[in-house]
CSV table of C-alpha atoms in Angstrom, one decimal:
chain,number,residue,atom,x,y,z
C,418,MET,CA,-48.3,-23.4,35.4
C,419,GLY,CA,-50.7,-26.1,36.6
C,420,PRO,CA,-54.5,-26.7,36.7
C,421,LEU,CA,-54.8,-24.9,40.0
C,422,SER,CA,-52.5,-22.0,39.3
C,423,TRP,CA,-52.8,-21.1,35.6
C,424,HIS,CA,-55.0,-18.2,36.3
C,425,LEU,CA,-52.6,-16.7,38.8
C,426,VAL,CA,-49.7,-16.4,36.3
C,427,ASP,CA,-49.4,-13.6,33.7
C,428,ILE,CA,-48.7,-14.6,30.1
C,429,GLY,CA,-45.2,-13.9,29.0
C,430,GLY,CA,-42.8,-14.5,26.2
C,431,ASP,CA,-42.8,-13.5,22.5
C,432,CYS,CA,-46.4,-12.8,21.5
C,433,ARG,CA,-45.7,-13.8,17.9
C,434,TYR,CA,-45.9,-17.4,19.1
C,435,TRP,CA,-49.1,-17.0,21.3
C,436,PRO,CA,-52.3,-18.8,20.4
C,437,MET,CA,-55.6,-16.8,20.4
C,438,SER,CA,-56.3,-17.7,24.0
C,439,ALA,CA,-53.1,-16.1,25.2
C,440,TRP,CA,-54.0,-12.8,23.6
C,441,LEU,CA,-57.4,-12.9,25.3
C,442,GLN,CA,-55.7,-13.6,28.6
C,443,PHE,CA,-53.3,-10.7,28.1
C,444,GLU,CA,-56.1,-8.3,27.1
C,445,CYS,CA,-58.8,-9.2,29.6
C,446,GLY,CA,-57.5,-11.7,32.2
C,447,TRP,CA,-58.6,-15.2,33.2
C,448,ARG,CA,-62.2,-14.4,34.1
C,449,GLU,CA,-63.0,-13.3,30.5
C,450,LEU,CA,-61.0,-16.2,29.2
C,451,SER,CA,-62.9,-18.7,31.3
C,452,LYS,CA,-66.1,-17.7,29.6
C,453,TYR,CA,-64.9,-19.6,26.5
C,454,PRO,CA,-64.1,-23.2,27.5
C,455,PRO,CA,-62.3,-24.1,24.2
C,456,LEU,CA,-60.0,-21.1,24.7
C,457,SER,CA,-59.5,-21.7,28.4
C,458,HIS,CA,-58.5,-25.3,27.6
C,459,GLU,CA,-56.2,-24.2,24.8
C,460,TYR,CA,-54.5,-21.8,27.2
C,461,GLN,CA,-54.0,-24.4,29.9
C,462,THR,CA,-52.8,-27.2,27.6
C,463,GLN,CA,-51.4,-26.0,24.3
C,464,LEU,CA,-49.0,-23.1,24.8
C,465,ASP,CA,-45.8,-25.1,24.3
C,466,PHE,CA,-47.2,-27.2,21.5
C,467,HIS,CA,-48.4,-24.1,19.7
C,468,ALA,CA,-45.2,-22.2,20.1
C,469,LEU,CA,-43.2,-25.1,18.7
C,470,GLY,CA,-45.6,-25.4,15.7
C,471,ILE,CA,-45.3,-21.7,14.9
C,472,THR,CA,-41.5,-22.0,15.1
C,473,ALA,CA,-41.5,-24.9,12.7
C,474,LEU,CA,-43.7,-23.0,10.3
C,475,GLN,CA,-41.3,-20.0,10.5
C,476,ILE,CA,-38.4,-22.2,9.6
C,477,LEU,CA,-40.3,-23.9,6.8
C,478,ALA,CA,-41.2,-20.4,5.4
C,479,ALA,CA,-37.6,-19.2,5.7
C,480,LEU,CA,-36.4,-22.2,3.7
C,481,SER,CA,-39.1,-22.0,1.0
C,482,PRO,CA,-39.3,-19.7,-2.1
C,483,PRO,CA,-41.2,-16.5,-1.5
C,484,ALA,CA,-44.9,-16.8,-2.0
C,485,ASN,CA,-44.8,-13.9,-4.6
C,486,LYS,CA,-42.2,-15.6,-6.7
C,487,GLU,CA,-43.3,-17.2,-9.9
C,488,SER,CA,-43.9,-20.9,-9.4
C,489,THR,CA,-41.3,-23.2,-10.9
C,490,GLY,CA,-43.5,-26.2,-10.7
C,491,SER,CA,-41.5,-27.6,-7.8
C,492,ILE,CA,-44.2,-26.8,-5.2
C,493,THR,CA,-48.0,-27.4,-5.4
C,494,PRO,CA,-50.5,-24.6,-5.3
C,495,GLN,CA,-51.5,-25.7,-1.9
C,496,ILE,CA,-48.0,-25.3,-0.5
C,497,LYS,CA,-47.9,-21.8,-2.1
C,498,ALA,CA,-51.2,-21.0,-0.4
C,499,LEU,CA,-49.7,-22.1,2.9
C,500,GLN,CA,-46.9,-19.6,2.3
C,501,VAL,CA,-49.4,-16.9,1.6
C,502,ALA,CA,-51.3,-17.7,4.8
C,503,TRP,CA,-48.1,-17.7,6.8
C,504,ASP,CA,-47.0,-14.3,5.4
C,505,GLN,CA,-50.4,-12.8,6.4
C,506,TYR,CA,-50.2,-14.3,9.9
C,507,TRP,CA,-46.5,-13.2,10.4
C,508,GLN,CA,-47.1,-9.7,9.1
C,509,ASN,CA,-50.0,-9.2,11.6
C,510,VAL,CA,-48.4,-10.7,14.7
C,511,THR,CA,-45.1,-8.9,14.0
C,512,GLY,CA,-47.0,-5.6,14.1
C,513,PHE,CA,-48.7,-6.5,17.4
C,514,TRP,CA,-45.3,-7.7,18.8
C,515,GLN,CA,-43.7,-4.3,17.9
C,516,ARG,CA,-46.5,-2.5,19.6
C,517,LEU,CA,-46.1,-4.5,22.8
C,518,LEU,CA,-42.3,-4.3,22.7
C,519,ASN,CA,-42.3,-0.5,22.4
C,520,VAL,CA,-44.6,-0.2,25.4
C,521,PHE,CA,-42.6,-2.5,27.6
C,522,ARG,CA,-39.2,-1.1,26.5
C,523,THR,CA,-40.2,2.5,27.2
C,524,GLY,CA,-42.2,1.9,30.4
C,525,GLY,CA,-45.4,2.9,28.7
C,526,ASP,CA,-49.0,2.5,29.9
C,527,GLN,CA,-49.8,-1.3,29.7
C,528,ASN,CA,-53.4,-0.8,30.5
C,529,ALA,CA,-53.8,1.6,27.6
C,530,LEU,CA,-52.0,-1.0,25.4
C,531,LYS,CA,-54.5,-3.7,26.5
C,532,VAL,CA,-57.4,-1.3,25.7
C,533,ALA,CA,-56.0,-0.7,22.3
C,534,CYS,CA,-55.6,-4.4,21.6
C,535,ILE,CA,-59.2,-5.0,22.7
C,536,ASP,CA,-60.5,-2.1,20.5
C,537,ASP,CA,-58.6,-3.5,17.5
C,538,GLY,CA,-59.9,-7.0,18.1
C,539,VAL,CA,-56.3,-8.4,18.1
C,540,HIS,CA,-57.4,-11.8,19.6
C,541,ASN,CA,-60.0,-12.4,16.8
C,542,ILE,CA,-57.5,-11.3,14.1
C,543,VAL,CA,-54.9,-13.8,15.4
C,544,GLY,CA,-57.6,-16.5,15.7
C,545,ALA,CA,-58.8,-15.9,12.1
C,546,ASN,CA,-55.2,-16.0,10.8
C,547,LEU,CA,-54.4,-19.2,12.7
C,548,ALA,CA,-57.6,-20.8,11.4
C,549,ALA,CA,-56.5,-19.9,7.9
C,550,LEU,CA,-53.1,-21.4,8.6
C,551,ARG,CA,-54.6,-24.7,9.8
C,552,SER,CA,-56.8,-24.9,6.8
C,553,ALA,CA,-53.8,-24.3,4.5
C,554,ILE,CA,-51.7,-26.9,6.3
C,555,ARG,CA,-54.5,-29.4,5.9
C,556,ASN,CA,-54.8,-28.7,2.2
C,557,ALA,CA,-51.0,-29.0,1.8
C,558,PHE,CA,-51.1,-32.4,3.6
C,559,ASP,CA,-54.0,-33.6,1.4
C,560,ALA,CA,-52.2,-32.5,-1.8
C,561,CYS,CA,-48.9,-34.2,-0.8
C,562,ASN,CA,-50.7,-37.4,0.2
C,563,ALA,CA,-52.8,-37.7,-3.0
C,564,ALA,CA,-52.3,-40.7,-5.2
C,565,GLY,CA,-49.6,-40.2,-7.8
C,566,THR,CA,-47.8,-37.4,-5.9
C,567,GLU,CA,-44.1,-37.3,-6.4
C,568,ALA,CA,-42.0,-38.9,-3.7
C,569,TYR,CA,-40.3,-35.7,-2.6
C,570,LEU,CA,-43.7,-34.1,-1.9
C,571,ARG,CA,-45.0,-37.2,-0.1
C,572,GLN,CA,-42.0,-36.9,2.3
C,573,LEU,CA,-43.6,-33.7,3.6
C,574,CYS,CA,-46.8,-35.5,4.8
C,575,PRO,CA,-45.4,-36.3,8.3
C,576,LEU,CA,-44.3,-32.7,8.7
C,577,PHE,CA,-47.8,-31.3,7.8
C,578,ALA,CA,-49.5,-33.9,10.0
C,579,ALA,CA,-47.3,-32.9,13.0
C,580,LEU,CA,-47.9,-29.2,12.4
C,581,LEU,CA,-51.7,-29.9,12.6
C,582,GLU,CA,-51.1,-31.6,15.9
C,583,LEU,CA,-49.1,-28.6,17.2
C,584,VAL,CA,-50.8,-25.4,15.9
C,585,SER,CA,-54.0,-24.4,17.6
C,586,SER,CA,-56.6,-22.0,16.4
C,587,GLY,CA,-59.2,-20.8,18.9
C,588,GLY,CA,-59.3,-24.2,20.6
C,589,THR,CA,-59.2,-26.3,17.4
C,590,VAL,CA,-56.2,-28.5,17.5
C,591,GLY,CA,-54.8,-31.8,16.4
C,592,PHE,CA,-54.5,-33.9,13.3
C,593,LYS,CA,-57.7,-35.6,14.3
C,594,GLU,CA,-59.5,-32.5,15.5
C,595,SER,CA,-62.2,-34.4,17.5
C,596,ARG,CA,-59.8,-36.5,19.5
C,597,GLY,CA,-58.8,-34.1,22.2
C,598,PRO,CA,-55.7,-32.2,23.3
C,599,SER,CA,-52.3,-33.0,21.8
C,600,THR,CA,-49.6,-35.1,23.5
C,601,TRP,CA,-45.9,-35.3,22.7
C,602,GLN,CA,-46.4,-39.0,21.9
C,603,ASP,CA,-48.9,-38.0,19.2
C,604,VAL,CA,-46.5,-35.5,17.7
C,605,TYR,CA,-43.7,-38.1,17.7
C,606,ARG,CA,-45.9,-40.7,16.1
C,607,LEU,CA,-47.0,-38.5,13.3
C,608,ILE,CA,-43.5,-37.1,12.5
C,609,SER,CA,-42.0,-40.6,12.6
C,610,VAL,CA,-44.3,-42.1,10.0
C,611,GLY,CA,-41.9,-41.1,7.3
C,612,GLU,CA,-39.1,-43.0,9.0
C,613,SER,CA,-41.0,-46.3,9.1
C,614,HIS,CA,-42.6,-48.5,6.4
C,615,LEU,CA,-46.1,-47.5,7.4
C,616,GLY,CA,-48.2,-45.6,4.8
C,617,VAL,CA,-49.3,-42.1,5.7
C,618,GLN,CA,-52.9,-43.2,5.0
C,619,GLU,CA,-52.8,-45.1,8.2
C,620,VAL,CA,-52.9,-41.9,10.2
C,621,GLN,CA,-55.0,-39.9,7.7
C,622,THR,CA,-58.4,-38.6,8.7
C,623,GLU,CA,-61.1,-36.4,7.2
C,624,PRO,CA,-60.8,-32.8,8.4
C,625,HIS,CA,-63.7,-31.7,10.7
C,626,HIS,CA,-63.6,-28.0,9.7
C,627,ILE,CA,-64.5,-26.8,13.2
C,628,SER,CA,-65.1,-23.0,13.2
C,629,PRO,CA,-62.7,-21.0,15.3
C,630,VAL,CA,-64.1,-19.3,18.5
C,631,VAL,CA,-65.0,-15.7,18.0
C,632,VAL,CA,-65.0,-13.5,21.1
C,633,HIS,CA,-67.8,-10.8,20.9
C,634,GLU,CA,-68.6,-7.7,22.9
C,635,LEU,CA,-65.4,-7.1,24.8
C,636,HIS,CA,-65.5,-3.7,26.6
C,637,SER,CA,-62.4,-1.7,27.1
């Protein structure tokens, strides 16, 4: 998929790893998507980054204590909040995935499926969940990077920084949200901080809290 052909190729793959823009493309097509430049740009540039970020979050959640388990003091409230945000996201997208899978496996009506997704506002639900995830990742990074934090928590800072570079929410992406689209060099630089003698503060930046795009008045 390139800059001249992205609108000619249907979205595919496991929808649990799609960003908001991929859902809008699936539901309404590229013409509707093009009405929202941040989403169009996200769709053209961030699909691989985003899918990798969601996969990394999935692994992190699988290796962490359940969010509903009583805290033992080994994790911060911010990391527990990240687990809660992840659980909400994964619960929602798994339901959407099962709906799509059933239709495709049984040869069901794909147009009716798209209409149902539009009526349910699936793209905006996913966008809101991803915005909550990014906020939780940012808070977890800040907590682990605070002065006096224990060493084992500070070691998580490069991971959270890289996740911010990977996971997109309605066109909002990056550790430094105002800088532009992610590159693999940026991801490598952030995740490698813990392997060098550089301080994490050298890559820290204040969050910009950009509001996620909300798509209004879709007609099925």
